[in-house]
Each structure stands twice: as C-alpha cells, then as structure tokens.
Amino acid sequence: HHARREGAPLVLAHAFGASLPPPPPSVLLTYADAAEVAASVVQDVERELVELTEGSQSCRTVTAPGAASHLLVDLGRDARLVVVQHRVPTWLGRLFVGSTVNAAAAHCACPVVSVPMDWHPATGTLGDVVVGVHEGGAPLAAVAAGLDWASATRARLRVVHAWHLDGAYDDIISSRVAAEWHAEQVQTLESVVTDLRRRASSVTVPADAPVQVPVRAPAEMPVEVRVEVRHEWPT
C-alpha cells in the first residue's frame, strides 16, 4: 500500500546461505544449490504479488548470499522504506540466530516497518498512528514520520510518552507527582507537535503521557502503524 501511495517500485529481497540439512542427506548444501532455492523462493513471492495487485505494482527481485540484515541494510541505503516480518523465536533461537528486525532497524538509513506474524489488514475504520517519544517529544524525525503516515492514510496521530518506575518507588512517587507530571508532559508534547502540524493541518494529534511500562503502552492501542524510538547509547 505504501509503494502504491508513493508510486514507488517494490523490491522483493531474499538472503541465503549454505546450511547443514538433517540427514539424509548429511552433506553440506552448496551455495549453488542454495542460490537456486533462493531464486525459486522470490519467484513464488513475485507471482503472489502479481496476483494480489493484478499486475499493477512494479517490482524486481534480489537474492544474495549472507545474513538477511546485511542485505536489508545494503538495500536500505537507496530505499525509502524497508518492510520485514517480526517473528517471536524462542530464547534459544534468538541466542543463536539473532534478530533480523533489530539488526536492520539499528543500521538501516531509512525507516524500517516491522509487521507482526499475526497482523492482518484492518477492515473498516483504521486505528491511530502511534508515535512513542522520549522526554520533550524527541526525536522530531519520528514524530514527522508518523505525521506523514497519518496524513497519507487519513488517520489520527497519537503522540505518547509513557513512564514507569520500578518496584516500590513507583507507588511512593507516582502517587504524589503523577497528575502534575502528566499535565506538564502533555503540554510539552502538544507544543512540539504544533509546529510540525503545519505540514499536515488536517491530522488530529492528541498527546498522552500515561504511567505505564513504555513497551506496553503503544501495544495496547488499536493502531494502523507504530513509530518507535530506538535510542543509541554512546560507546
């Protein structure tokens, strides 16, 4: 849908490598064999895309040896958007395989959209576009990206900054300052959004600062898309 809205071509990418399949046969799968399988994979997906779009969406396919995250980062240098599926592996699988989504999001030069495995396109009224931000509404680039998406999909943008204290401190401190802090944060978020709204004045932008574990706040909202903030700590 995003490619259609912007008139952009779609690239179907698949990374492959040689692996050791379970016996039989107990021999290494060569890169030549893996490349042949990879070509078959993207051809099948390309046919599915043609059926879904009735041939109206232009696309090309790319296969390359190596890690999927490396391929996505390379393609992301010239892309306007990278879309991947978010899978939930076991802790053991994550330990040995890692996360393509996290690696791509950390290093891509363009926005990365992570689509959950159980997500389905909404029918009827779409939910909000939710942007999670740091204190003071930073970074503005994340808010601007959410605003552009809300404008393109005719959705409402919701700017959220959630906060939570661990253990007993949460009960002791939040009970005394939660209301005052909430009002201050909402006022700050609204002032940040005011200047950006000039680029999409038709978008409604409510702000909220709930007392909640940050990772849970956007997840519990009915949304069209979430724009998350990833903080890079200095080394």
PDB file of N, CA, C and O in Angstrom, residues 56-133:
ATOM      1  N   SER A  56      -0.554  -4.547 -11.170  1.00  0.00           N
ATOM      2  CA  SER A  56      -0.459  -3.088 -11.189  1.00  0.00           C
ATOM      3  C   SER A  56       0.764  -2.545 -10.459  1.00  0.00           C
ATOM      4  O   SER A  56       1.073  -1.359 -10.570  1.00  0.00           O
ATOM      5  N   GLN A  57       1.462  -3.395  -9.699  1.00  0.00           N
ATOM      6  CA  GLN A  57       2.611  -2.938  -8.925  1.00  0.00           C
ATOM      7  C   GLN A  57       3.910  -3.423  -9.551  1.00  0.00           C
ATOM      8  O   GLN A  57       4.136  -4.621  -9.687  1.00  0.00           O
ATOM      9  N   SER A  58       4.771  -2.485  -9.926  1.00  0.00           N
ATOM     10  CA  SER A  58       6.063  -2.861 -10.485  1.00  0.00           C
ATOM     11  C   SER A  58       6.976  -3.374  -9.381  1.00  0.00           C
ATOM     12  O   SER A  58       6.937  -2.887  -8.244  1.00  0.00           O
ATOM     13  N   CYS A  59       7.787  -4.374  -9.696  1.00  0.00           N
ATOM     14  CA  CYS A  59       8.684  -4.941  -8.696  1.00  0.00           C
ATOM     15  C   CYS A  59       9.873  -5.596  -9.373  1.00  0.00           C
ATOM     16  O   CYS A  59       9.858  -5.858 -10.577  1.00  0.00           O
ATOM     17  N   ARG A  60      10.888  -5.844  -8.571  1.00  0.00           N
ATOM     18  CA  ARG A  60      12.041  -6.628  -9.012  1.00  0.00           C
ATOM     19  C   ARG A  60      12.471  -7.498  -7.838  1.00  0.00           C
ATOM     20  O   ARG A  60      12.083  -7.253  -6.694  1.00  0.00           O
ATOM     21  N   THR A  61      13.262  -8.516  -8.123  1.00  0.00           N
ATOM     22  CA  THR A  61      13.692  -9.443  -7.081  1.00  0.00           C
ATOM     23  C   THR A  61      15.206  -9.374  -6.901  1.00  0.00           C
ATOM     24  O   THR A  61      15.946  -9.107  -7.858  1.00  0.00           O
ATOM     25  N   VAL A  62      15.634  -9.605  -5.670  1.00  0.00           N
ATOM     26  CA  VAL A  62      17.060  -9.608  -5.344  1.00  0.00           C
ATOM     27  C   VAL A  62      17.343 -10.801  -4.449  1.00  0.00           C
ATOM     28  O   VAL A  62      16.642 -11.023  -3.456  1.00  0.00           O
ATOM     29  N   THR A  63      18.350 -11.586  -4.781  1.00  0.00           N
ATOM     30  CA  THR A  63      18.837 -12.655  -3.904  1.00  0.00           C
ATOM     31  C   THR A  63      20.331 -12.455  -3.715  1.00  0.00           C
ATOM     32  O   THR A  63      21.028 -12.030  -4.643  1.00  0.00           O
ATOM     33  N   ALA A  64      20.806 -12.756  -2.503  1.00  0.00           N
ATOM     34  CA  ALA A  64      22.228 -12.581  -2.229  1.00  0.00           C
ATOM     35  C   ALA A  64      22.642 -13.491  -1.083  1.00  0.00           C
ATOM     36  O   ALA A  64      21.856 -13.735  -0.169  1.00  0.00           O
ATOM     37  N   PRO A  65      23.870 -14.001  -1.117  1.00  0.00           N
ATOM     38  CA  PRO A  65      24.355 -14.828  -0.005  1.00  0.00           C
ATOM     39  C   PRO A  65      24.680 -13.966   1.206  1.00  0.00           C
ATOM     40  O   PRO A  65      25.034 -12.788   1.076  1.00  0.00           O
ATOM     41  N   GLY A  66      24.519 -14.536   2.397  1.00  0.00           N
ATOM     42  CA  GLY A  66      24.864 -13.805   3.601  1.00  0.00           C
ATOM     43  C   GLY A  66      23.679 -13.593   4.517  1.00  0.00           C
ATOM     44  O   GLY A  66      22.595 -14.141   4.303  1.00  0.00           O
ATOM     45  N   ALA A  67      23.872 -12.777   5.532  1.00  0.00           N
ATOM     46  CA  ALA A  67      22.828 -12.511   6.519  1.00  0.00           C
ATOM     47  C   ALA A  67      21.746 -11.606   5.934  1.00  0.00           C
ATOM     48  O   ALA A  67      22.038 -10.681   5.175  1.00  0.00           O
ATOM     49  N   ALA A  68      20.508 -11.877   6.317  1.00  0.00           N
ATOM     50  CA  ALA A  68      19.389 -11.080   5.812  1.00  0.00           C
ATOM     51  C   ALA A  68      19.518  -9.617   6.219  1.00  0.00           C
ATOM     52  O   ALA A  68      19.215  -8.706   5.437  1.00  0.00           O
ATOM     53  N   SER A  69      19.958  -9.369   7.458  1.00  0.00           N
ATOM     54  CA  SER A  69      20.072  -7.984   7.930  1.00  0.00           C
ATOM     55  C   SER A  69      21.088  -7.206   7.100  1.00  0.00           C
ATOM     56  O   SER A  69      20.874  -6.016   6.809  1.00  0.00           O
ATOM     57  N   HIS A  70      22.186  -7.847   6.689  1.00  0.00           N
ATOM     58  CA  HIS A  70      23.189  -7.170   5.874  1.00  0.00           C
ATOM     59  C   HIS A  70      22.607  -6.782   4.516  1.00  0.00           C
ATOM     60  O   HIS A  70      22.853  -5.676   4.013  1.00  0.00           O
ATOM     61  N   LEU A  71      21.838  -7.685   3.931  1.00  0.00           N
ATOM     62  CA  LEU A  71      21.219  -7.402   2.638  1.00  0.00           C
ATOM     63  C   LEU A  71      20.233  -6.248   2.753  1.00  0.00           C
ATOM     64  O   LEU A  71      20.206  -5.347   1.908  1.00  0.00           O
ATOM     65  N   LEU A  72      19.428  -6.240   3.827  1.00  0.00           N
ATOM     66  CA  LEU A  72      18.443  -5.184   4.006  1.00  0.00           C
ATOM     67  C   LEU A  72      19.110  -3.826   4.228  1.00  0.00           C
ATOM     68  O   LEU A  72      18.640  -2.805   3.731  1.00  0.00           O
ATOM     69  N   VAL A  73      20.185  -3.821   4.988  1.00  0.00           N
ATOM     70  CA  VAL A  73      20.908  -2.563   5.220  1.00  0.00           C
ATOM     71  C   VAL A  73      21.496  -2.039   3.920  1.00  0.00           C
ATOM     72  O   VAL A  73      21.437  -0.830   3.644  1.00  0.00           O
ATOM     73  N   ASP A  74      22.057  -2.921   3.103  1.00  0.00           N
ATOM     74  CA  ASP A  74      22.603  -2.501   1.806  1.00  0.00           C
ATOM     75  C   ASP A  74      21.511  -1.909   0.922  1.00  0.00           C
ATOM     76  O   ASP A  74      21.694  -0.839   0.322  1.00  0.00           O
ATOM     77  N   LEU A  75      20.382  -2.594   0.832  1.00  0.00           N
ATOM     78  CA  LEU A  75      19.277  -2.088   0.010  1.00  0.00           C
ATOM     79  C   LEU A  75      18.675  -0.828   0.611  1.00  0.00           C
ATOM     80  O   LEU A  75      18.158   0.035  -0.113  1.00  0.00           O
ATOM     81  N   GLY A  76      18.727  -0.709   1.943  1.00  0.00           N
ATOM     82  CA  GLY A  76      18.144   0.438   2.614  1.00  0.00           C
ATOM     83  C   GLY A  76      18.856   1.745   2.346  1.00  0.00           C
ATOM     84  O   GLY A  76      18.294   2.819   2.586  1.00  0.00           O
ATOM     85  N   ARG A  77      20.075   1.689   1.835  1.00  0.00           N
ATOM     86  CA  ARG A  77      20.809   2.923   1.538  1.00  0.00           C
ATOM     87  C   ARG A  77      20.112   3.740   0.459  1.00  0.00           C
ATOM     88  O   ARG A  77      20.206   4.979   0.445  1.00  0.00           O
ATOM     89  N   ASP A  78      19.430   3.066  -0.459  1.00  0.00           N
ATOM     90  CA  ASP A  78      18.750   3.769  -1.546  1.00  0.00           C
ATOM     91  C   ASP A  78      17.233   3.625  -1.462  1.00  0.00           C
ATOM     92  O   ASP A  78      16.525   4.008  -2.397  1.00  0.00           O
ATOM     93  N   ALA A  79      16.728   3.071  -0.361  1.00  0.00           N
ATOM     94  CA  ALA A  79      15.287   2.830  -0.237  1.00  0.00           C
ATOM     95  C   ALA A  79      14.622   3.926   0.586  1.00  0.00           C
ATOM     96  O   ALA A  79      15.277   4.641   1.348  1.00  0.00           O
ATOM     97  N   ARG A  80      13.320   4.045   0.434  1.00  0.00           N
ATOM     98  CA  ARG A  80      12.567   4.972   1.280  1.00  0.00           C
ATOM     99  C   ARG A  80      11.895   4.240   2.436  1.00  0.00           C
ATOM    100  O   ARG A  80      11.440   4.848   3.382  1.00  0.00           O
ATOM    101  N   LEU A  81      11.847   2.893   2.363  1.00  0.00           N
ATOM    102  CA  LEU A  81      11.213   2.105   3.417  1.00  0.00           C
ATOM    103  C   LEU A  81      11.647   0.651   3.287  1.00  0.00           C
ATOM    104  O   LEU A  81      11.741   0.127   2.187  1.00  0.00           O
ATOM    105  N   VAL A  82      11.929   0.012   4.423  1.00  0.00           N
ATOM    106  CA  VAL A  82      12.229  -1.421   4.466  1.00  0.00           C
ATOM    107  C   VAL A  82      11.152  -2.094   5.305  1.00  0.00           C
ATOM    108  O   VAL A  82      10.864  -1.652   6.417  1.00  0.00           O
ATOM    109  N   VAL A  83      10.552  -3.162   4.790  1.00  0.00           N
ATOM    110  CA  VAL A  83       9.475  -3.860   5.487  1.00  0.00           C
ATOM    111  C   VAL A  83       9.907  -5.293   5.757  1.00  0.00           C
ATOM    112  O   VAL A  83      10.316  -6.007   4.838  1.00  0.00           O
ATOM    113  N   VAL A  84       9.817  -5.708   7.013  1.00  0.00           N
ATOM    114  CA  VAL A  84      10.161  -7.068   7.397  1.00  0.00           C
ATOM    115  C   VAL A  84       9.074  -7.620   8.308  1.00  0.00           C
ATOM    116  O   VAL A  84       8.249  -6.867   8.828  1.00  0.00           O
ATOM    117  N   GLN A  85       9.072  -8.932   8.494  1.00  0.00           N
ATOM    118  CA  GLN A  85       8.111  -9.541   9.417  1.00  0.00           C
ATOM    119  C   GLN A  85       8.776  -9.796  10.758  1.00  0.00           C
ATOM    120  O   GLN A  85       9.911 -10.272  10.813  1.00  0.00           O
ATOM    121  N   HIS A  86       8.057  -9.458  11.827  1.00  0.00           N
ATOM    122  CA  HIS A  86       8.570  -9.697  13.171  1.00  0.00           C
ATOM    123  C   HIS A  86       8.091 -11.053  13.651  1.00  0.00           C
ATOM    124  O   HIS A  86       6.903 -11.284  13.840  1.00  0.00           O
ATOM    125  N   ARG A  87       9.035 -11.938  13.830  1.00  0.00           N
ATOM    126  CA  ARG A  87       8.724 -13.253  14.366  1.00  0.00           C
ATOM    127  C   ARG A  87       9.160 -13.322  15.822  1.00  0.00           C
ATOM    128  O   ARG A  87      10.066 -12.607  16.238  1.00  0.00           O
ATOM    129  N   VAL A  88       8.524 -14.190  16.584  1.00  0.00           N
ATOM    130  CA  VAL A  88       8.846 -14.316  18.005  1.00  0.00           C
ATOM    131  C   VAL A  88       9.513 -15.674  18.231  1.00  0.00           C
ATOM    132  O   VAL A  88       8.831 -16.671  18.490  1.00  0.00           O
ATOM    133  N   PRO A  89      10.831 -15.729  18.142  1.00  0.00           N
ATOM    134  CA  PRO A  89      11.521 -17.005  18.331  1.00  0.00           C
ATOM    135  C   PRO A  89      11.641 -17.353  19.810  1.00  0.00           C
ATOM    136  O   PRO A  89      11.400 -16.529  20.692  1.00  0.00           O
ATOM    137  N   THR A  90      12.000 -18.573  20.086  1.00  0.00           N
ATOM    138  CA  THR A  90      12.291 -18.962  21.456  1.00  0.00           C
ATOM    139  C   THR A  90      13.573 -18.267  21.902  1.00  0.00           C
ATOM    140  O   THR A  90      14.349 -17.764  21.082  1.00  0.00           O
ATOM    141  N   TRP A  91      13.805 -18.232  23.213  1.00  0.00           N
ATOM    142  CA  TRP A  91      15.017 -17.562  23.699  1.00  0.00           C
ATOM    143  C   TRP A  91      16.270 -18.241  23.167  1.00  0.00           C
ATOM    144  O   TRP A  91      17.275 -17.580  22.882  1.00  0.00           O
ATOM    145  N   LEU A  92      16.195 -19.563  22.962  1.00  0.00           N
ATOM    146  CA  LEU A  92      17.350 -20.267  22.436  1.00  0.00           C
ATOM    147  C   LEU A  92      17.579 -19.903  20.967  1.00  0.00           C
ATOM    148  O   LEU A  92      18.715 -19.707  20.522  1.00  0.00           O
ATOM    149  N   GLY A  93      16.471 -19.803  20.217  1.00  0.00           N
ATOM    150  CA  GLY A  93      16.594 -19.413  18.821  1.00  0.00           C
ATOM    151  C   GLY A  93      17.153 -18.015  18.661  1.00  0.00           C
ATOM    152  O   GLY A  93      17.978 -17.748  17.787  1.00  0.00           O
ATOM    153  N   ARG A  94      16.706 -17.082  19.531  1.00  0.00           N
ATOM    154  CA  ARG A  94      17.211 -15.717  19.458  1.00  0.00           C
ATOM    155  C   ARG A  94      18.701 -15.669  19.814  1.00  0.00           C
ATOM    156  O   ARG A  94      19.459 -14.872  19.261  1.00  0.00           O
ATOM    157  N   LEU A  95      19.117 -16.548  20.741  1.00  0.00           N
ATOM    158  CA  LEU A  95      20.515 -16.568  21.160  1.00  0.00           C
ATOM    159  C   LEU A  95      21.429 -16.966  20.015  1.00  0.00           C
ATOM    160  O   LEU A  95      22.487 -16.372  19.809  1.00  0.00           O
ATOM    161  N   PHE A  96      21.020 -17.976  19.234  1.00  0.00           N
ATOM    162  CA  PHE A  96      21.887 -18.498  18.177  1.00  0.00           C
ATOM    163  C   PHE A  96      21.654 -17.834  16.820  1.00  0.00           C
ATOM    164  O   PHE A  96      22.573 -17.713  16.029  1.00  0.00           O
ATOM    165  N   VAL A  97      20.418 -17.420  16.559  1.00  0.00           N
ATOM    166  CA  VAL A  97      20.091 -16.868  15.243  1.00  0.00           C
ATOM    167  C   VAL A  97      20.121 -15.345  15.248  1.00  0.00           C
ATOM    168  O   VAL A  97      20.504 -14.706  14.284  1.00  0.00           O
ATOM    169  N   GLY A  98      19.717 -14.721  16.373  1.00  0.00           N
ATOM    170  CA  GLY A  98      19.654 -13.274  16.437  1.00  0.00           C
ATOM    171  C   GLY A  98      18.358 -12.750  15.845  1.00  0.00           C
ATOM    172  O   GLY A  98      17.461 -13.511  15.477  1.00  0.00           O
ATOM    173  N   SER A  99      18.247 -11.442  15.733  1.00  0.00           N
ATOM    174  CA  SER A  99      17.028 -10.813  15.240  1.00  0.00           C
ATOM    175  C   SER A  99      17.328  -9.976  14.006  1.00  0.00           C
ATOM    176  O   SER A  99      18.073  -8.993  14.072  1.00  0.00           O
ATOM    177  N   THR A 100      16.742 -10.355  12.874  1.00  0.00           N
ATOM    178  CA  THR A 100      16.906  -9.576  11.646  1.00  0.00           C
ATOM    179  C   THR A 100      16.268  -8.207  11.799  1.00  0.00           C
ATOM    180  O   THR A 100      16.810  -7.199  11.329  1.00  0.00           O
ATOM    181  N   VAL A 101      15.114  -8.153  12.473  1.00  0.00           N
ATOM    182  CA  VAL A 101      14.406  -6.881  12.656  1.00  0.00           C
ATOM    183  C   VAL A 101      15.266  -5.896  13.429  1.00  0.00           C
ATOM    184  O   VAL A 101      15.438  -4.738  13.016  1.00  0.00           O
ATOM    185  N   ASN A 102      15.805  -6.325  14.576  1.00  0.00           N
ATOM    186  CA  ASN A 102      16.614  -5.427  15.400  1.00  0.00           C
ATOM    187  C   ASN A 102      17.860  -4.959  14.666  1.00  0.00           C
ATOM    188  O   ASN A 102      18.246  -3.787  14.737  1.00  0.00           O
ATOM    189  N   ALA A 103      18.516  -5.879  13.971  1.00  0.00           N
ATOM    190  CA  ALA A 103      19.737  -5.523  13.252  1.00  0.00           C
ATOM    191  C   ALA A 103      19.446  -4.538  12.127  1.00  0.00           C
ATOM    192  O   ALA A 103      20.187  -3.564  11.931  1.00  0.00           O
ATOM    193  N   ALA A 104      18.365  -4.768  11.391  1.00  0.00           N
ATOM    194  CA  ALA A 104      18.016  -3.866  10.297  1.00  0.00           C
ATOM    195  C   ALA A 104      17.610  -2.491  10.827  1.00  0.00           C
ATOM    196  O   ALA A 104      18.025  -1.454  10.299  1.00  0.00           O
ATOM    197  N   ALA A 105      16.796  -2.477  11.885  1.00  0.00           N
ATOM    198  CA  ALA A 105      16.332  -1.204  12.442  1.00  0.00           C
ATOM    199  C   ALA A 105      17.479  -0.387  13.017  1.00  0.00           C
ATOM    200  O   ALA A 105      17.455   0.840  12.987  1.00  0.00           O
ATOM    201  N   ALA A 106      18.485  -1.077  13.542  1.00  0.00           N
ATOM    202  CA  ALA A 106      19.606  -0.375  14.158  1.00  0.00           C
ATOM    203  C   ALA A 106      20.548   0.242  13.131  1.00  0.00           C
ATOM    204  O   ALA A 106      21.229   1.226  13.434  1.00  0.00           O
ATOM    205  N   HIS A 107      20.587  -0.306  11.913  1.00  0.00           N
ATOM    206  CA  HIS A 107      21.613   0.127  10.964  1.00  0.00           C
ATOM    207  C   HIS A 107      21.069   0.679   9.643  1.00  0.00           C
ATOM    208  O   HIS A 107      21.842   1.283   8.893  1.00  0.00           O
ATOM    209  N   CYS A 108      19.788   0.490   9.339  1.00  0.00           N
ATOM    210  CA  CYS A 108      19.249   0.985   8.064  1.00  0.00           C
ATOM    211  C   CYS A 108      19.226   2.514   8.036  1.00  0.00           C
ATOM    212  O   CYS A 108      18.983   3.164   9.057  1.00  0.00           O
ATOM    213  N   ALA A 109      19.467   3.061   6.854  1.00  0.00           N
ATOM    214  CA  ALA A 109      19.455   4.516   6.691  1.00  0.00           C
ATOM    215  C   ALA A 109      18.059   5.058   6.438  1.00  0.00           C
ATOM    216  O   ALA A 109      17.877   6.273   6.352  1.00  0.00           O
ATOM    217  N   CYS A 110      17.068   4.178   6.328  1.00  0.00           N
ATOM    218  CA  CYS A 110      15.689   4.591   6.088  1.00  0.00           C
ATOM    219  C   CYS A 110      14.792   3.965   7.153  1.00  0.00           C
ATOM    220  O   CYS A 110      15.231   3.079   7.887  1.00  0.00           O
ATOM    221  N   PRO A 111      13.531   4.398   7.269  1.00  0.00           N
ATOM    222  CA  PRO A 111      12.626   3.780   8.247  1.00  0.00           C
ATOM    223  C   PRO A 111      12.432   2.298   7.978  1.00  0.00           C
ATOM    224  O   PRO A 111      12.457   1.845   6.830  1.00  0.00           O
ATOM    225  N   VAL A 112      12.258   1.539   9.063  1.00  0.00           N
ATOM    226  CA  VAL A 112      12.024   0.097   8.985  1.00  0.00           C
ATOM    227  C   VAL A 112      10.659  -0.212   9.592  1.00  0.00           C
ATOM    228  O   VAL A 112      10.370   0.203  10.716  1.00  0.00           O
ATOM    229  N   VAL A 113       9.812  -0.922   8.847  1.00  0.00           N
ATOM    230  CA  VAL A 113       8.495  -1.333   9.331  1.00  0.00           C
ATOM    231  C   VAL A 113       8.561  -2.808   9.700  1.00  0.00           C
ATOM    232  O   VAL A 113       8.950  -3.642   8.883  1.00  0.00           O
ATOM    233  N   SER A 114       8.192  -3.126  10.936  1.00  0.00           N
ATOM    234  CA  SER A 114       8.190  -4.495  11.417  1.00  0.00           C
ATOM    235  C   SER A 114       6.748  -4.969  11.549  1.00  0.00           C
ATOM    236  O   SER A 114       5.992  -4.453  12.359  1.00  0.00           O
ATOM    237  N   VAL A 115       6.367  -5.941  10.732  1.00  0.00           N
ATOM    238  CA  VAL A 115       4.986  -6.431  10.704  1.00  0.00           C
ATOM    239  C   VAL A 115       4.880  -7.717  11.526  1.00  0.00           C
ATOM    240  O   VAL A 115       5.517  -8.711  11.188  1.00  0.00           O
ATOM    241  N   PRO A 116       4.087  -7.732  12.603  1.00  0.00           N
ATOM    242  CA  PRO A 116       3.955  -8.950  13.409  1.00  0.00           C
ATOM    243  C   PRO A 116       3.367 -10.105  12.608  1.00  0.00           C
ATOM    244  O   PRO A 116       2.601  -9.895  11.659  1.00  0.00           O
ATOM    245  N   MET A 117       3.698 -11.330  13.011  1.00  0.00           N
ATOM    246  CA  MET A 117       3.228 -12.511  12.286  1.00  0.00           C
ATOM    247  C   MET A 117       1.704 -12.610  12.283  1.00  0.00           C
ATOM    248  O   MET A 117       1.107 -13.078  11.301  1.00  0.00           O
ATOM    249  N   ASP A 118       1.053 -12.202  13.378  1.00  0.00           N
ATOM    250  CA  ASP A 118      -0.400 -12.369  13.479  1.00  0.00           C
ATOM    251  C   ASP A 118      -1.168 -11.128  13.066  1.00  0.00           C
ATOM    252  O   ASP A 118      -2.361 -11.023  13.325  1.00  0.00           O
ATOM    253  N   TRP A 119      -0.503 -10.172  12.403  1.00  0.00           N
ATOM    254  CA  TRP A 119      -1.178  -8.952  11.974  1.00  0.00           C
ATOM    255  C   TRP A 119      -1.969  -9.193  10.694  1.00  0.00           C
ATOM    256  O   TRP A 119      -1.523  -9.918   9.799  1.00  0.00           O
ATOM    257  N   HIS A 120      -3.147  -8.578  10.612  1.00  0.00           N
ATOM    258  CA  HIS A 120      -3.954  -8.636   9.400  1.00  0.00           C
ATOM    259  C   HIS A 120      -4.424  -7.227   9.064  1.00  0.00           C
ATOM    260  O   HIS A 120      -4.699  -6.435   9.979  1.00  0.00           O
ATOM    261  N   PRO A 121      -4.527  -6.897   7.780  1.00  0.00           N
ATOM    262  CA  PRO A 121      -5.000  -5.558   7.413  1.00  0.00           C
ATOM    263  C   PRO A 121      -6.350  -5.262   8.046  1.00  0.00           C
ATOM    264  O   PRO A 121      -7.231  -6.120   8.082  1.00  0.00           O
ATOM    265  N   ALA A 122      -6.479  -4.051   8.571  1.00  0.00           N
ATOM    266  CA  ALA A 122      -7.717  -3.670   9.246  1.00  0.00           C
ATOM    267  C   ALA A 122      -8.847  -3.529   8.239  1.00  0.00           C
ATOM    268  O   ALA A 122      -8.654  -3.142   7.095  1.00  0.00           O
ATOM    269  N   THR A 123     -10.047  -3.875   8.687  1.00  0.00           N
ATOM    270  CA  THR A 123     -11.242  -3.676   7.873  1.00  0.00           C
ATOM    271  C   THR A 123     -12.076  -2.590   8.516  1.00  0.00           C
ATOM    272  O   THR A 123     -12.191  -2.508   9.735  1.00  0.00           O
ATOM    273  N   GLY A 124     -12.655  -1.728   7.686  1.00  0.00           N
ATOM    274  CA  GLY A 124     -13.468  -0.647   8.238  1.00  0.00           C
ATOM    275  C   GLY A 124     -12.594   0.500   8.699  1.00  0.00           C
ATOM    276  O   GLY A 124     -11.637   0.893   8.032  1.00  0.00           O
ATOM    277  N   THR A 125     -12.872   1.052   9.868  1.00  0.00           N
ATOM    278  CA  THR A 125     -12.156   2.208  10.387  1.00  0.00           C
ATOM    279  C   THR A 125     -10.762   1.810  10.883  1.00  0.00           C
ATOM    280  O   THR A 125     -10.617   0.889  11.662  1.00  0.00           O
ATOM    281  N   LEU A 126      -9.748   2.529  10.415  1.00  0.00           N
ATOM    282  CA  LEU A 126      -8.393   2.250  10.834  1.00  0.00           C
ATOM    283  C   LEU A 126      -8.119   2.860  12.200  1.00  0.00           C
ATOM    284  O   LEU A 126      -8.729   3.840  12.599  1.00  0.00           O
ATOM    285  N   GLY A 127      -7.172   2.285  12.926  1.00  0.00           N
ATOM    286  CA  GLY A 127      -6.789   2.826  14.211  1.00  0.00           C
ATOM    287  C   GLY A 127      -5.845   4.010  14.064  1.00  0.00           C
ATOM    288  O   GLY A 127      -5.561   4.484  12.960  1.00  0.00           O
ATOM    289  N   ASP A 128      -5.351   4.498  15.210  1.00  0.00           N
ATOM    290  CA  ASP A 128      -4.441   5.638  15.217  1.00  0.00           C
ATOM    291  C   ASP A 128      -3.063   5.233  14.709  1.00  0.00           C
ATOM    292  O   ASP A 128      -2.692   4.061  14.716  1.00  0.00           O
ATOM    293  N   VAL A 129      -2.301   6.241  14.302  1.00  0.00           N
ATOM    294  CA  VAL A 129      -0.868   6.085  14.102  1.00  0.00           C
ATOM    295  C   VAL A 129      -0.217   6.551  15.404  1.00  0.00           C
ATOM    296  O   VAL A 129      -0.353   7.700  15.795  1.00  0.00           O
ATOM    297  N   VAL A 130       0.466   5.653  16.097  1.00  0.00           N
ATOM    298  CA  VAL A 130       1.019   5.947  17.419  1.00  0.00           C
ATOM    299  C   VAL A 130       2.531   6.141  17.324  1.00  0.00           C
ATOM    300  O   VAL A 130       3.234   5.300  16.780  1.00  0.00           O
ATOM    301  N   VAL A 131       3.015   7.254  17.884  1.00  0.00           N
ATOM    302  CA  VAL A 131       4.445   7.542  17.922  1.00  0.00           C
ATOM    303  C   VAL A 131       4.882   7.592  19.381  1.00  0.00           C
ATOM    304  O   VAL A 131       4.382   8.403  20.162  1.00  0.00           O
ATOM    305  N   GLY A 132       5.816   6.704  19.762  1.00  0.00           N
ATOM    306  CA  GLY A 132       6.384   6.744  21.101  1.00  0.00           C
ATOM    307  C   GLY A 132       7.611   7.636  21.115  1.00  0.00           C
ATOM    308  O   GLY A 132       8.494   7.496  20.270  1.00  0.00           O
ATOM    309  N   VAL A 133       7.671   8.569  22.055  1.00  0.00           N
ATOM    310  CA  VAL A 133       8.751   9.559  22.076  1.00  0.00           C
ATOM    311  C   VAL A 133       9.436   9.595  23.433  1.00  0.00           C
ATOM    312  O   VAL A 133       8.921   9.097  24.436  1.00  0.00           O
TER     313      VAL A 133
END
